Amino acid sequence: MAKEEQDKILDEVTQSDYKYGFVTDIENDDIGKGLSEDVIRMISAKKNEPEFMLEFRLKAYRHWLTMKMPEWAYLKIPPIDYQDIIFYSAPKQKAKLESMDDVDPEIRATFDKLGIPLDEQKLLANVAVDVVMDSSSVKTTFKQALAEKGVIFCSFSDAVQEHPDLIQEYMGTVVPVQDNFFAALNSAVFSDGSFVYIPKGVRCPMELSTYFRINAENTGQFERTLIVCEDDSYVSYLEGCTAPMRDENQLHAAIVEIIVKDNAEVKYSTVQNWYPGNKEGKGGIYNFVTKRGICQGVNSKLMWAQVETGSAVTWKYPSTILKGDGSSSEFYSVAVTNNHQQADTGSKMIHIGNNTKSTIISKGISAGKSSNSYRGLVKVTKNCEGARNFSQCDSLLLGDKCGAHTFPYLEIGNKSAKVEHEATTSKIGEDQIFYCNQRGISTEDAIGLIVNGYAKEVINKMPMEFAVEAQKLLAISLEGSVG
Amino acid sequence: MLSIKNLHVSIDGKEILKGINLEVKPGEVHAIMGPNGAGKSTLASVLAGRDLYEVTEGEIVFQGKDVLDMAPEDRAKEGIFLGFQYPIEIPGVSTVNFMKTAVNEHRKHKGLAPLTASDFLKLMRDKKNLVEIDSKLTNRSVNEGFSGGEKKKNEIFQMAMLEPKLAVLDETDSGLDIDALRVVANGVNKLKTAENSTIVITHYQRLLDYIVPDVVHVLFDGRIVKTAGKELALELEEKGYDWIKEENGK
């Protein structure tokens, strides 16, 4: 394809619009900008939290003050002024919600636009949803049906009120408050999120889903997800995110902690579509996320599947600690960057238990002037016998102004470990596009076909409805792209 | 059907085709033969619209339309099919999905509604039987890990699916064993009608035992230097290309 033609098509990419960029006009209850011990006390008080929560927050905050923002990632981020952020903002609503009719119609309209089935009438989808807008959970569906099985699925705030013992037992056990800069910040100021508890021997009858939305201006979103799976249980959990288009950058720093006990299995799927900023790189979400699970029990399993197309900056390394003997973990990821987006993302697998297995399949797609890095760690501890890992990191480049990088780290402490790493970088070939053209397929459709083919291995790991959404998202994110 | 007049084509400033004239009528099979480097594959690529080449002079008219102004996908939808000398692998894209997209694009161009999934699968089954290709091939990604012979069979299968008015088969016989050659040739013969035309580009006469041409052209140094009936192919087989070179002073 001729150079000018390529450039033209590349330019067209940047004109594809972010369709979730609307703002919902609702009244917010916020606490003003800035961060201090007083602010943290205020958040805790607003949420009517027990004493242990406030202590947890203050401990995290005091530790955070001693920390510096990490600079090792392959990202260029301007300094963030933490005093210029509103750390708590919630849609104002009256009293407690008993039915869908009580939800603010503006909020319902928002989630209708996003295609989230808040309405319990839409039972067909068979997905229980918890929706978090800005800092607080708006509504959890199917709570009743789940309760019959003993499954707890509710907002984090509700869990703090209704199941404080469980929260106290598990919160911060996988990601300690001092873990890293953003984890400490989240632990200090997090306002809501989701809590999932699957009792022993229960197979959760439906997929659980949380939908995160940043709406208010100047607001940071700091949510926390805690999933506990008792022995012999199973759950599939989905997470989706969007935000309005705004010229200033907004901060999102989340924590996900997952505890998987004997023979239990968790599937955690994410479709991340935070606003990526405009085509000149203005605005967009800074996404700093600490996601970690522990396969605590024997033969436990944890699978991560994610499609990431959003955010101006993504800093995220879903990790698994393989503690139980025979436990296993898989990580499947597609990360798309376009325009001026930057991503430094990957996975960590820490092998402690004997005969533990891990798989990492990472597919990066870079277009525009974006930068897309894979960073991953496979660690086998000294006393871990028979560990196995397979990692595959592929990068696909569209155009010649983007970059892809791979930073694999291997720390192998035991000779019995078998660790494999494969990496490839490819461009969509002109000859592939011409071949499609010759069969009557336009260049744009050809790229859609090829990109989806490239990402198929990962998308196939996602639950059906999510996979369809992910495919559409890939096509939209790269609309008009390349040659 | 197809009319090429005084076609001059260059790549990176070097002239490859130096004034080609060719007329193909509906229902005809033309063979274009010639030594390596004569410009045979260039001609096929230019017909399909590959933009590595620059057309400096001349015209290509297909069914009354100026082809040189059309994008490759539009030429395809108008009915020009290129059987690639080296078919391209597209990892991860299933042949089913690829062909469904292609067939429906062709249908859209003709103002027809897309095929339903079951109609499409039936069409695939019929065409697979027609060209005798292994079912397993169409379950895999497009050409990925195919042997040379499988790739060529897959080209003929795609041709059967798209039912072109003009098929240009570029060295379809290269790298084929005798069984694969027979399958490919049978496919081409079965797809032949009184309305559609075929241009077979080949180095060897072998393929023309199976696909019998109406007209044989010899392409040499960017020009068609000889045109005759099918007996010309036999003469070339017997004498090689040297006498052509001598006749043309090289």
XYZ file of C-alpha atoms in Angstrom:
733
model
C 0.000 0.000 0.000
C 1.312 3.402 -0.920
C 2.714 5.536 1.897
C 0.189 8.386 1.535
C -2.679 5.944 1.472
C -1.411 4.376 4.676
C -1.116 7.738 6.352
C -4.598 8.648 5.231
C -6.057 5.501 6.711
C -4.034 5.992 9.870
C -5.544 9.446 10.196
C -9.013 8.030 9.773
C -8.431 5.803 12.764
C -8.145 8.772 14.992
C -11.537 9.993 13.928
C -13.414 7.055 15.332
C -15.278 8.396 18.322
C -15.511 7.167 21.869
C -19.183 6.434 22.154
C -19.390 6.193 25.925
C -18.204 9.759 26.435
C -21.457 11.311 27.620
C -21.950 12.885 31.057
C -24.920 12.164 33.270
C -26.424 15.245 34.867
C -27.119 14.238 38.439
C -26.440 15.844 41.756
C -23.347 14.602 43.491
C -22.444 14.484 47.090
C -18.706 15.184 47.162
C -16.253 16.278 49.820
C -14.201 18.761 47.828
C -10.681 18.414 46.522
C -7.639 17.303 48.428
C -6.295 14.550 50.638
C -5.473 14.550 54.352
C -6.191 12.463 57.449
C -9.312 14.571 57.908
C -10.525 13.692 54.439
C -10.033 10.006 55.200
C -11.893 10.313 58.488
C -14.680 12.071 56.601
C -14.948 9.306 53.996
C -15.020 6.684 56.719
C -17.650 8.602 58.657
C -19.817 9.180 55.585
C -19.815 5.467 55.050
C -20.530 4.813 58.700
C -17.641 2.398 58.919
C -16.548 0.374 61.943
C -13.340 1.347 63.687
C -11.136 -1.307 62.022
C -11.844 0.214 58.627
C -10.715 3.667 59.684
C -7.546 2.195 61.154
C -6.869 0.300 57.953
C -7.293 3.483 55.940
C -5.110 5.609 58.188
C -2.368 3.017 58.271
C -2.398 2.932 54.480
C -2.418 6.723 54.225
C 0.506 7.154 56.588
C 2.451 4.593 54.639
C 1.524 6.233 51.333
C 3.002 9.523 52.529
C 6.399 7.826 52.736
C 6.187 6.415 49.207
C 6.999 7.765 45.771
C 5.204 7.151 42.528
C 6.955 4.239 40.755
C 8.950 5.255 37.704
C 10.106 1.922 36.334
C 7.251 1.519 33.882
C 7.730 2.396 30.222
C 5.297 5.291 30.501
C 5.499 9.050 30.286
C 3.179 10.517 32.866
C 3.102 14.164 33.901
C 3.171 14.728 37.696
C -0.188 14.122 39.363
C -1.385 16.695 41.908
C -3.155 14.644 44.543
C -4.532 17.774 46.204
C -6.434 18.591 43.016
C -8.520 15.433 43.048
C -11.878 14.832 44.658
C -11.531 11.588 46.552
C -15.166 10.966 47.286
C -18.169 11.662 45.117
C -21.439 9.779 45.103
C -24.652 10.283 43.187
C -27.143 11.797 45.625
C -30.095 9.600 46.268
C -32.678 9.159 48.921
C -32.548 6.480 51.556
C -32.052 2.857 50.716
C -33.090 1.278 47.452
C -35.605 -1.487 47.681
C -36.512 -1.894 44.028
C -35.398 -0.668 40.655
C -38.092 2.009 40.738
C -36.136 3.792 43.427
C -33.042 4.289 41.291
C -32.618 7.835 39.999
C -34.059 7.835 36.446
C -30.979 9.730 35.196
C -28.730 6.959 36.470
C -30.956 4.317 34.963
C -30.846 6.155 31.655
C -27.055 6.180 31.859
C -26.825 2.471 32.287
C -29.437 1.914 29.592
C -27.178 3.824 27.210
C -24.300 1.634 28.232
C -26.371 -1.456 27.684
C -26.155 -2.685 31.267
C -29.111 -4.813 32.291
C -29.980 -3.124 35.575
C -33.547 -4.124 35.135
C -34.423 -7.336 36.828
C -36.986 -7.886 34.103
C -34.043 -8.563 31.849
C -33.581 -11.807 33.663
C -32.722 -13.451 30.377
C -29.144 -12.337 30.509
C -28.709 -14.326 33.710
C -25.964 -12.019 34.877
C -26.012 -10.454 38.308
C -24.750 -6.900 38.155
C -23.272 -4.550 40.689
C -22.925 -1.027 39.342
C -20.455 1.446 40.746
C -20.819 5.053 39.629
C -18.021 7.361 40.748
C -17.494 6.292 44.294
C -20.541 4.369 45.303
C -22.458 1.315 44.342
C -25.764 2.164 42.693
C -27.502 -1.118 42.627
C -26.829 -4.799 42.891
C -29.222 -7.067 41.054
C -30.216 -10.636 41.840
C -29.076 -10.298 45.433
C -32.007 -12.358 46.578
C -31.551 -15.229 44.142
C -27.898 -15.500 45.051
C -28.559 -15.400 48.775
C -30.535 -18.635 48.489
C -27.324 -20.403 47.479
C -25.436 -18.667 50.249
C -23.546 -16.558 47.724
C -22.810 -13.040 48.878
C -22.556 -10.502 46.071
C -22.915 -6.917 47.140
C -21.217 -3.559 47.155
C -18.121 -3.302 49.293
C -19.842 -0.734 51.530
C -22.742 -3.061 52.201
C -20.313 -5.865 52.937
C -18.541 -3.692 55.499
C -21.888 -3.134 57.233
C -23.347 -6.612 56.864
C -20.313 -8.913 56.890
C -17.608 -6.992 58.772
C -16.022 -10.230 60.022
C -15.358 -11.477 56.464
C -13.995 -8.110 55.374
C -11.731 -7.906 58.374
C -10.490 -11.439 57.814
C -9.614 -11.106 54.128
C -9.163 -7.444 53.159
C -5.508 -6.585 52.567
C -4.322 -10.183 52.812
C -3.448 -10.490 49.127
C -2.533 -6.874 48.443
C -1.169 -5.432 51.725
C -1.587 -1.696 52.295
C 2.132 -1.084 51.821
C 2.298 -3.156 48.617
C 2.824 -0.274 46.224
C 2.138 3.436 45.850
C -1.263 3.093 44.193
C -2.352 0.209 46.389
C -1.583 2.301 49.475
C -3.509 5.241 48.013
C -6.481 3.039 47.219
C -6.439 1.468 50.670
C -6.572 4.924 52.219
C -9.395 6.413 50.166
C -11.339 3.632 48.425
C -15.004 4.314 48.536
C -16.740 1.291 47.117
C -16.473 -1.762 44.941
C -17.748 -5.278 45.007
C -17.590 -8.148 47.428
C -18.113 -11.769 46.455
C -18.213 -14.732 48.785
C -18.859 -18.237 47.487
C -19.423 -20.792 50.256
C -17.922 -24.255 50.326
C -19.049 -26.563 47.543
C -21.184 -23.966 45.742
C -21.036 -23.409 42.028
C -22.266 -19.857 41.552
C -25.415 -20.241 39.411
C -24.818 -17.131 37.301
C -21.996 -14.926 36.144
C -21.369 -12.017 38.459
C -20.637 -8.692 36.901
C -19.580 -5.290 38.126
C -19.819 -2.227 36.003
C -17.631 0.729 36.888
C -18.369 4.216 35.656
C -16.596 7.475 36.405
C -19.050 10.313 35.896
C -18.290 13.381 38.010
C -15.595 15.894 37.088
C -12.189 16.049 38.822
C -12.983 12.827 40.513
C -10.765 9.876 41.132
C -12.279 6.452 41.279
C -10.810 4.101 43.839
C -12.688 0.879 44.043
C -11.881 -2.398 45.642
C -12.996 -5.841 44.719
C -12.665 -8.765 47.075
C -13.524 -12.288 45.986
C -13.349 -15.226 48.370
C -13.965 -18.736 47.069
C -14.198 -21.446 49.702
C -13.228 -25.098 49.073
C -14.712 -26.756 45.979
C -16.541 -23.656 44.804
C -16.661 -21.884 41.464
C -17.424 -18.399 40.191
C -17.089 -16.492 36.938
C -16.766 -12.777 37.486
C -16.905 -10.013 34.858
C -15.831 -6.438 35.102
C -16.486 -3.585 32.665
C -15.614 0.096 32.753
C -16.296 3.371 30.908
C -16.022 7.100 31.580
C -17.172 10.394 29.990
C -14.901 12.330 27.657
C -13.188 15.106 29.562
C -10.199 17.230 28.713
C -8.443 16.736 32.005
C -6.990 13.404 33.020
C -8.808 11.442 35.658
C -7.289 8.986 38.050
C -8.441 5.438 38.550
C -6.560 3.341 41.085
C -8.247 0.080 41.923
C -7.437 -3.038 43.872
C -8.690 -6.529 43.210
C -7.996 -9.301 45.699
C -8.977 -12.892 45.058
C -8.646 -15.808 47.456
C -9.094 -19.290 46.033
C -9.180 -22.243 48.434
C -8.873 -26.044 47.962
C -10.105 -27.233 44.553
C -11.944 -23.970 43.968
C -11.928 -22.108 40.659
C -12.293 -18.446 39.742
C -12.542 -16.903 36.285
C -12.038 -13.168 36.253
C -12.778 -11.375 32.979
C -12.323 -7.693 32.253
C -13.350 -5.493 29.380
C -11.668 -2.195 30.098
C -12.803 0.722 28.002
C -12.056 3.829 30.052
C -11.962 7.004 27.985
C -8.551 6.941 26.227
C -8.206 10.689 25.609
C -8.703 12.451 22.292
C -6.616 11.996 19.174
C -4.091 14.625 20.272
C -3.633 12.734 23.532
C -5.580 15.203 25.661
C -7.622 13.872 28.568
C -8.325 10.268 29.328
C -8.125 8.039 32.353
C -4.919 7.167 34.175
C -5.500 3.593 35.096
C -3.273 2.226 37.872
C -4.567 -1.087 39.022
C -3.283 -3.750 41.373
C -4.985 -7.056 40.718
C -3.783 -10.100 42.539
C -5.114 -13.479 43.463
C -3.823 -16.220 45.653
C -4.378 -19.870 44.830
C -4.245 -20.772 48.472
C -5.672 -24.258 48.364
C -4.497 -27.450 46.705
C -5.469 -27.787 43.038
C -7.099 -24.374 43.046
C -7.414 -22.447 39.781
C -7.485 -18.813 38.826
C -7.948 -17.534 35.301
C -7.583 -13.934 34.198
C -8.979 -12.907 30.803
C -8.912 -9.299 29.734
C -9.481 -7.059 26.760
C -8.083 -3.603 27.314
C -8.835 -0.890 24.800
C -9.252 2.199 26.945
C -7.351 4.585 29.252
C -4.713 7.167 28.382
C -2.278 5.298 30.600
C -2.591 1.714 31.754
C -0.409 0.295 34.513
C -1.659 -3.113 35.374
C -0.226 -6.577 36.095
C -2.823 -9.094 37.220
C -0.878 -11.608 39.266
C -1.315 -14.957 40.883
C 0.454 -16.406 43.882
C 0.434 -20.172 43.387
C 0.679 -21.329 46.961
C -1.369 -24.517 47.079
C 0.251 -27.671 45.700
C -1.009 -28.468 42.218
C -2.653 -25.070 41.819
C -2.692 -23.396 38.412
C -3.286 -20.023 36.864
C -3.805 -18.697 33.370
C -3.572 -15.153 32.096
C -5.021 -14.179 28.713
C -4.807 -10.593 27.604
C -5.417 -8.418 24.576
C -4.260 -4.835 25.006
C -4.985 -2.328 22.260
C -3.378 1.091 22.175
C -4.160 3.741 19.599
C -3.448 7.454 19.092
C -1.380 8.573 22.107
C -2.351 5.815 24.521
C 0.335 4.195 26.638
C 0.138 0.779 28.210
C 2.616 -1.026 30.420
C 0.861 -4.204 31.314
C 1.418 -7.907 31.841
C 1.240 -10.517 34.531
C 3.117 -12.018 37.430
C 3.079 -15.676 38.363
C 4.693 -16.585 41.672
C 5.203 -20.329 42.081
C 5.452 -21.465 45.701
C 3.528 -24.750 45.913
C 4.813 -27.939 44.316
C 3.702 -28.909 40.814
C 2.119 -25.553 40.161
C 1.374 -24.496 36.606
C 0.951 -21.143 34.943
C 0.250 -19.884 31.431
C 0.585 -16.342 30.146
C -0.778 -15.416 26.717
C -0.431 -11.727 25.991
C -1.403 -10.096 22.714
C -0.553 -6.440 22.210
C -1.949 -4.426 19.314
C -0.473 -0.980 18.742
C -1.722 1.658 16.322
C -1.370 5.416 15.883
C 1.433 6.940 17.953
C 0.838 4.693 20.915
C 3.203 2.678 23.057
C 2.364 -0.816 24.204
C 4.640 -2.732 26.580
C 4.396 -6.182 28.037
C 6.040 -6.602 31.423
C 5.824 -9.925 33.170
C 7.450 -11.857 35.953
C 7.635 -15.596 36.420
C 9.114 -16.479 39.778
C 9.795 -19.965 41.100
C 10.776 -20.051 44.767
C 13.592 -22.200 46.127
C 11.482 -24.967 47.632
C 8.984 -25.192 44.808
C 9.358 -28.517 42.976
C 8.009 -29.237 39.519
C 6.785 -25.766 38.562
C 5.812 -25.196 34.927
C 5.233 -21.994 33.053
C 4.544 -21.150 29.465
C 4.539 -17.520 28.377
C 3.746 -16.183 24.949
C 3.879 -12.482 24.183
C 2.867 -11.356 20.729
C 2.842 -7.829 19.413
C 1.016 -6.658 16.329
C 1.892 -3.283 14.867
C -0.396 -1.210 12.698
C 1.519 1.548 10.960
C 5.036 2.737 11.664
C 4.539 5.403 14.328
C 3.699 3.120 17.235
C 5.904 1.052 19.490
C 5.782 -2.353 21.149
C 8.134 -3.579 23.854
C 8.488 -6.776 25.816
C 10.093 -6.940 29.264
C 9.977 -10.502 30.562
C 11.562 -11.221 33.940
C 12.341 -14.746 35.068
C 13.507 -15.584 38.585
C 13.967 -19.294 38.866
C 15.077 -20.596 42.262
C 14.572 -24.323 41.730
C 16.220 -26.512 39.115
C 13.167 -28.707 38.569
C 11.213 -25.802 37.051
C 10.325 -25.787 33.367
C 9.827 -22.314 32.024
C 9.222 -21.355 28.408
C 8.972 -17.922 26.907
C 8.029 -17.095 23.339
C 7.701 -13.660 21.835
C 6.804 -12.469 18.353
C 6.330 -9.107 16.740
C 4.473 -8.786 13.485
C 2.931 -6.177 11.276
C -0.249 -6.679 9.350
C 1.273 -7.443 5.982
C 0.352 -5.538 2.851
C 0.167 -8.879 1.128
C -2.438 -10.101 3.648
C -4.538 -7.024 3.037
C -4.175 -7.316 -0.727
C -5.204 -10.953 -0.549
C -8.396 -9.933 1.290
C -8.950 -7.044 -1.143
C -8.690 -9.464 -4.045
C -11.534 -11.489 -2.555
C -13.697 -8.359 -2.375
C -13.015 -7.419 1.244
C -12.226 -3.741 1.931
C -9.022 -2.787 3.725
C -10.926 -1.755 6.837
C -12.823 -5.029 7.056
C -9.621 -6.928 6.325
C -7.932 -5.327 9.332
C -10.949 -6.152 11.499
C -10.763 -9.783 10.384
C -7.024 -10.060 10.919
C -7.010 -8.339 14.325
C -9.874 -10.432 15.605
C -8.143 -13.535 14.301
C -4.987 -12.498 16.106
C -6.853 -11.945 19.373
C -9.112 -14.989 19.052
C -7.113 -17.187 21.407
C -7.811 -14.713 24.211
C -11.359 -13.766 23.297
C -12.326 -17.451 23.212
C -11.508 -17.627 26.913
C -14.151 -15.056 27.771
C -17.775 -15.782 28.582
C -19.966 -15.602 25.485
C -21.668 -12.201 25.896
C -18.400 -10.619 26.897
C -16.580 -12.118 23.947
C -19.088 -10.557 21.553
C -18.679 -7.185 23.238
C -14.894 -7.536 23.183
C -14.892 -8.282 19.454
C -16.980 -5.214 18.698
C -14.753 -3.128 20.904
C -11.640 -4.257 19.036
C -13.197 -3.280 15.741
C -14.277 0.134 17.065
C -10.937 0.875 18.711
C -9.081 0.277 15.482
C -11.717 1.606 13.124
C -10.231 2.543 9.783
C -6.818 1.415 10.882
C -3.870 0.700 8.705
C -1.940 -1.243 6.158
C -14.929 -9.379 -21.677
C -11.362 -8.124 -21.267
C -9.452 -5.784 -23.496
C -5.868 -4.723 -22.766
C -4.360 -2.102 -25.040
C -0.740 -0.986 -25.192
C -0.169 -1.657 -21.471
C 3.118 -0.338 -20.108
C 3.995 -1.066 -16.468
C 7.019 -0.124 -14.383
C 8.258 -0.932 -10.923
C 10.759 1.413 -9.290
C 11.324 3.105 -12.635
C 12.137 -0.154 -14.432
C 9.785 -1.041 -17.264
C 8.468 -4.617 -16.977
C 5.561 -4.656 -19.415
C 6.312 -2.875 -22.680
C 3.044 -2.617 -24.553
C 0.755 -5.600 -23.981
C -2.289 -6.113 -26.192
C -4.777 -8.830 -25.288
C -8.432 -9.547 -26.091
C -10.334 -12.214 -24.177
C -13.905 -13.082 -25.168
C -16.571 -14.717 -22.982
C -16.096 -18.466 -22.642
C -12.486 -18.446 -23.833
C -9.486 -19.983 -22.117
C -6.213 -18.198 -22.792
C -2.816 -19.488 -21.761
C 0.052 -17.089 -21.236
C 3.411 -18.824 -21.338
C 6.939 -17.573 -21.242
C 10.317 -17.869 -19.572
C 11.003 -16.646 -16.031
C 11.158 -12.884 -15.722
C 9.103 -12.252 -18.861
C 6.462 -10.304 -16.917
C 3.712 -12.964 -16.574
C 3.085 -12.484 -12.847
C 3.331 -8.704 -13.207
C 0.483 -8.819 -15.702
C -1.642 -10.883 -13.289
C -0.919 -8.506 -10.390
C -1.717 -5.415 -12.431
C -5.035 -6.911 -13.504
C -5.915 -7.487 -9.841
C -4.825 -3.979 -8.835
C -1.683 -4.525 -6.767
C -0.286 -1.025 -6.270
C 3.397 -1.956 -6.210
C 3.280 -1.373 -9.943
C 2.911 1.825 -11.877
C 0.897 1.799 -15.085
C 2.615 4.364 -17.298
C 0.599 3.905 -20.473
C -2.287 2.003 -21.971
C -5.690 0.800 -20.773
C -7.498 -2.206 -19.334
C -11.210 -2.412 -20.007
C -13.277 -5.146 -18.345
C -16.913 -5.486 -19.378
C -16.926 -1.929 -20.641
C -15.437 -0.465 -17.437
C -12.032 1.120 -16.978
C -10.327 -1.214 -14.534
C -7.340 0.999 -13.775
C -9.537 3.425 -11.847
C -10.931 0.722 -9.567
C -9.759 -0.367 -6.114
C -8.693 -4.027 -5.901
C -11.813 -5.002 -3.914
C -14.057 -3.389 -6.524
C -12.332 -5.274 -9.334
C -12.903 -8.458 -7.343
C -16.575 -7.670 -6.898
C -16.912 -6.870 -10.604
C -15.791 -10.435 -11.232
C -12.002 -10.537 -11.577
C -10.428 -13.340 -9.558
C -6.706 -13.868 -9.097
C -5.462 -17.308 -8.170
C -2.230 -16.432 -6.348
C 1.080 -17.995 -7.216
C 1.922 -17.854 -3.506
C -1.366 -17.776 -1.540
C -1.086 -15.733 1.651
C -1.485 -17.152 5.161
C -3.813 -15.283 7.506
C -3.335 -16.794 10.977
C -6.355 -16.906 13.272
C -8.877 -16.098 10.546
C -10.971 -19.163 9.766
C -11.600 -19.989 6.128
C -15.329 -20.052 6.924
C -15.306 -16.532 8.313
C -13.068 -15.274 5.520
C -15.236 -16.723 2.772
C -18.457 -15.604 4.432
C -17.196 -12.037 4.505
C -16.049 -12.251 0.887
C -19.226 -13.890 -0.439
C -21.446 -11.391 1.350
C -19.414 -8.463 0.018
C -19.956 -9.810 -3.480
C -23.667 -10.198 -2.770
C -23.922 -6.680 -1.394
C -22.298 -5.397 -4.579
C -25.008 -7.163 -6.590
C -27.745 -5.788 -4.349
C -28.446 -9.156 -2.704
C -29.045 -9.807 0.981
C -26.317 -11.626 2.922
C -26.616 -15.418 3.034
C -27.971 -16.950 6.210
C -25.559 -19.140 8.141
C -27.208 -22.343 6.981
C -27.387 -21.272 3.312
C -23.759 -20.293 3.479
C -22.682 -23.613 4.942
C -24.667 -25.433 2.286
C -22.936 -23.406 -0.416
C -19.564 -24.275 1.114
C -20.446 -27.955 1.160
C -21.561 -27.934 -2.476
C -18.463 -26.140 -3.677
C -16.154 -28.334 -1.632
C -17.666 -31.381 -3.316
C -17.400 -29.754 -6.705
C -13.693 -29.057 -6.426
C -13.023 -32.200 -4.360
C -11.183 -30.544 -1.528
C -10.790 -31.961 1.922
C -13.324 -30.629 4.433
C -10.623 -30.246 7.005
C -8.943 -27.489 5.023
C -11.881 -25.143 5.385
C -11.980 -25.650 9.155
C -8.515 -24.203 9.508
C -7.194 -20.658 9.359
C -6.795 -19.280 5.846
C -3.836 -21.106 4.271
C -2.087 -21.393 7.643
C 0.280 -24.346 7.656
C -1.113 -25.597 4.340
C 1.175 -27.493 1.983
C 1.832 -25.959 -1.423
C -0.766 -28.229 -3.006
C -3.376 -27.490 -0.334
C -2.928 -23.774 -0.856
C -3.548 -24.098 -4.565
C -6.610 -26.265 -4.031
C -7.873 -23.649 -1.613
C -7.506 -21.006 -4.333
C -9.704 -23.070 -6.635
C -12.215 -23.572 -3.835
C -12.391 -19.808 -3.289
C -12.835 -19.314 -7.007
C -15.751 -21.754 -6.923
C -17.315 -19.824 -4.038
C -17.006 -16.436 -5.711
C -17.937 -17.496 -9.281
C -15.838 -14.906 -11.096
C -16.397 -13.824 -14.685
C -12.666 -13.754 -15.309
C -10.260 -15.999 -13.442
C -6.553 -15.295 -13.722
C -4.573 -18.284 -12.480
C -0.991 -17.323 -11.806
C 1.346 -20.363 -11.997
C -1.330 -22.465 -10.360
C 0.597 -25.582 -11.398
C 3.850 -24.666 -9.689
C 4.703 -26.950 -6.801
C 1.896 -29.418 -7.520
C 2.261 -33.165 -7.726
C 0.324 -34.894 -10.470
C -2.710 -35.717 -8.278
C -3.056 -32.182 -6.992
C -2.619 -30.909 -10.514
C -5.520 -33.064 -11.648
C -7.755 -31.834 -8.804
C -6.942 -28.219 -9.579
C -7.479 -28.662 -13.319
C -10.737 -30.556 -12.826
C -11.971 -27.754 -10.599
C -11.192 -25.157 -13.226
C -12.856 -27.216 -15.964
C -16.001 -27.800 -13.911
C -16.334 -24.093 -13.218
C -16.059 -23.202 -16.893
C -19.185 -21.885 -18.588
C -19.970 -20.230 -21.898
C -19.970 -16.837 -20.181
C -16.864 -16.841 -18.028
C -13.271 -16.710 -19.150
C -9.974 -17.978 -17.804
C -6.406 -16.800 -18.207
C -3.930 -19.520 -17.264
C -0.411 -18.306 -16.639
C 2.157 -21.051 -16.703
C 5.749 -21.849 -17.391
C 5.145 -25.453 -18.399
C 2.901 -27.117 -20.915
C 1.953 -29.800 -18.369
C -1.111 -27.988 -16.986
C -2.437 -27.467 -20.507
C -2.884 -31.223 -20.905
C -5.709 -30.828 -18.414
C -6.934 -27.313 -19.061
C -7.142 -27.035 -22.814
C -6.680 -23.443 -23.990
C -8.357 -21.829 -26.991
C -5.465 -19.440 -27.464
C -1.816 -19.590 -26.390
C 0.316 -16.448 -26.042
C 4.037 -16.283 -25.490
C 5.145 -13.415 -23.293
C 8.785 -12.457 -23.648
C 10.611 -9.416 -22.327
C 7.415 -7.532 -21.559
C 5.703 -8.159 -24.892
C 3.440 -10.799 -26.361
C 5.643 -12.099 -29.176
C 3.569 -15.014 -30.429
C -0.105 -15.958 -30.417
C -1.518 -19.209 -31.785
C -3.748 -22.195 -30.981
C -3.085 -24.903 -28.426
C -0.429 -26.521 -30.629
C 1.930 -23.661 -29.734
C 2.153 -24.990 -26.198
C 3.339 -28.349 -27.478
C 5.916 -26.716 -29.671
C 7.252 -24.797 -26.680
C 7.387 -27.943 -24.629
C 9.442 -29.638 -27.314
C 11.798 -26.826 -28.225
C 12.021 -24.840 -24.996
C 12.088 -21.046 -24.988
C 15.473 -20.574 -26.635
C 14.130 -20.269 -30.151
C 11.781 -17.520 -28.981
C 14.745 -15.707 -27.503
C 16.685 -16.089 -30.724
C 13.787 -14.946 -32.871
C 13.553 -11.851 -30.719
C 17.249 -11.139 -30.869
C 18.323 -11.908 -27.299
